[in-house]
Amino acid sequence: MSDSKGLTYRVEPGGSLHGELRVPGDKSISHRSVILGAVADGTTEVDGFLQGHDTLATANAFRALGVRIDQPSPGRLRIHGVGMDGLRPPAGDLDLGNSGTAMRLIPGALVGQALTARLVGDASLSRRPMRRITEPLARMGAVVRATENGTPPLVIEGRPGGLTAIEYDSPVASAQVKSCLLLAGLWARGTTVVREPGLSRDHTERMLRAFGAEVEVASGSAAVRGGQRLRATPIGVPADISSAAFFMVGAAIAPGSRVRLRDVGINPTRAGVIAVLDAMGARLRLIDQRLVGGEPVADIEIEGSELRGIDIPPELVPSAIDEFPALFVAAACARGETRLSGAAELRVKESDRIAAMADGLQRMGVDATPTTDGMVIVGRTALHGATVDSLGDHRIAMAFAMAALRADGPVRVEDCDNVATSFPGFVELARGAGLGIEAER
Ligand code: S3P
């Protein structure tokens, strides 16, 4: 029992994963459905909405901005759009909790509105870099103030009619930066162009089109003309590949496992985890590939197999960026060495994921060497039971829970409350699939 560390997972060693599972809805798509639905004309029905703390924070922020959002049943949202200029000044701070996506995307929708808003977050979010959005937004004429360190809270003073389009070469491949600027671009004079060094997830571009906007996409760039209106459209949210990844890795490392993950979004800008596991020798199949609301979806079947270490191709980094905690666990169980570089962004996620994973893996007896922008991991047959700290990062917590499948003793994972940000019901789903996991406070 440890109050300071909140929820602790206690995971029995060994076992395997089985069954047909549907993990919760995609976090990125759920956030975007609320943001675009809020400023669209008409009522947007969302099916499969992720009821995690992050996406509920976005829904509550728009409620505070005067948007009626009903929840007729679990996973369904009805968003009564107020149109491009209909948001209202909020009565108090907008609390975005742990969500970097909310903190970086919502300003894009507010800088052109007749309102002032203050966006706040928890301790982790209050440490995350925001200059990557405040600088280009300022160049568009937006007024957004961060702290001296360039971190939240953000204060936005909307400037209706005061924004000018820019062409922006983003130094990082970041969907949050790209999405923020494309959103702001809807209220700007001229055409806003965002170029990025690698292709980040393109859900905003796809969903803007579904809402009837014209978006020009070329390799490495996206452009949107200001003054367009959005038209409400139904959104079906696929299961989140980033949540599915924990079960993919768990099944891959645990001999005898066989899992089918239903309705998983396999958008190519998100599917790096499939390519990496495939290159490591995982036994994995995509079944029944289809298109749902402009997003590619499939069932993923995966079985336990012997994995081998690889050099992770740098071009796969943006499309696997959220899956490295899970992939590091796969690497720890693979034969030989796995090397990742070019992933310095991992240091500024919900935690420093390079430090958090290296520390926990070392506690489990793994030869894991952090580098400035990646990690070198020498796989081993059995991991040691250990107590590891998730640092309040949902993906670190779930990655180490799965690592227990190959441990020789119990694994305790501390500070797991934030798993609810992206994966409500993780413990129950994992236990049902065969992981010996209990949550205790
Ligand atoms: C997200 C983009 C990614 C990702 C995050 C969600 C999004 O961040 O890590 O979990 O929904 O746009 P960056 O855009 O900072 O790479």
Short mmCIF file of C-alpha atoms and ligand atoms in Angstrom, two decimals, residues 26-29 31-32 54 99-102 104-105 128 132 172-179 196 200-204 242 270 318 320-323 345-346 348-350 353 394-395, ligand 1:
data_model
loop_
_atom_site.label_atom_id
_atom_site.label_comp_id
_atom_site.label_asym_id
_atom_site.label_seq_id
_atom_site.Cartn_x
_atom_site.Cartn_y
_atom_site.Cartn_z
CA ASP A 26 -8.77 5.84 -30.58
CA LYS A 27 -7.66 8.75 -28.40
CA SER A 28 -6.43 10.99 -31.23
CA ILE A 29 -9.61 10.55 -33.28
CA HIS A 31 -10.24 14.37 -29.34
CA ARG A 32 -10.61 15.55 -32.92
CA ASP A 54 -7.96 12.87 -21.65
CA SER A 99 -3.61 15.64 -22.07
CA GLY A 100 -0.93 17.07 -24.34
CA THR A 101 -3.21 16.62 -27.35
CA ALA A 102 -5.93 18.76 -25.74
CA ARG A 104 -1.89 21.67 -28.15
CA LEU A 105 -4.98 21.25 -30.37
CA ARG A 128 5.59 19.93 -21.40
CA ARG A 132 6.26 24.51 -30.60
CA VAL A 172 9.54 18.26 -35.37
CA ALA A 173 7.27 15.66 -36.94
CA SER A 174 4.34 16.44 -34.65
CA ALA A 175 0.67 15.90 -35.39
CA GLN A 176 -0.19 18.13 -32.48
CA VAL A 177 1.71 21.08 -33.97
CA LYS A 178 0.40 20.37 -37.47
CA SER A 179 -3.19 20.00 -36.23
CA GLU A 196 7.16 18.51 -41.33
CA SER A 200 3.01 12.46 -38.40
CA ARG A 201 -0.50 11.08 -37.92
CA ASP A 202 -2.97 12.58 -40.39
CA HIS A 203 -6.29 12.19 -38.53
CA THR A 204 -6.93 15.94 -38.57
CA SER A 242 -1.79 2.48 -29.32
CA ARG A 270 -0.02 5.07 -36.89
CA PRO A 318 6.82 8.93 -36.20
CA ALA A 320 5.27 4.19 -33.83
CA ILE A 321 6.03 7.11 -31.50
CA ASP A 322 3.52 6.16 -28.76
CA GLU A 323 4.31 2.44 -28.99
CA GLU A 345 10.58 13.24 -28.73
CA LEU A 346 10.12 10.34 -26.30
CA VAL A 348 8.99 15.07 -23.72
CA LYS A 349 5.94 12.81 -23.59
CA GLU A 350 3.78 12.26 -20.47
CA ARG A 353 9.89 7.64 -21.71
CA HIS A 394 -0.14 5.48 -18.68
CA ARG A 395 1.91 3.80 -21.41
C1 S3P B 1 -1.01 12.90 -30.91
C2 S3P B 1 0.21 13.15 -31.47
C3 S3P B 1 1.48 12.62 -30.96
C4 S3P B 1 1.26 11.52 -29.93
C5 S3P B 1 0.16 11.83 -28.97
C6 S3P B 1 -1.14 12.07 -29.70
C7 S3P B 1 -2.21 13.48 -31.53
O1 S3P B 1 2.21 13.65 -30.34
O2 S3P B 1 2.45 11.24 -29.25
O3 S3P B 1 -0.02 10.77 -28.04
O4 S3P B 1 -3.34 13.03 -31.23
O5 S3P B 1 -2.06 14.38 -32.36
P1 S3P B 1 3.12 14.66 -31.20
O6 S3P B 1 2.25 15.30 -32.18
O7 S3P B 1 3.67 15.61 -30.20
O8 S3P B 1 4.17 13.81 -31.81
#
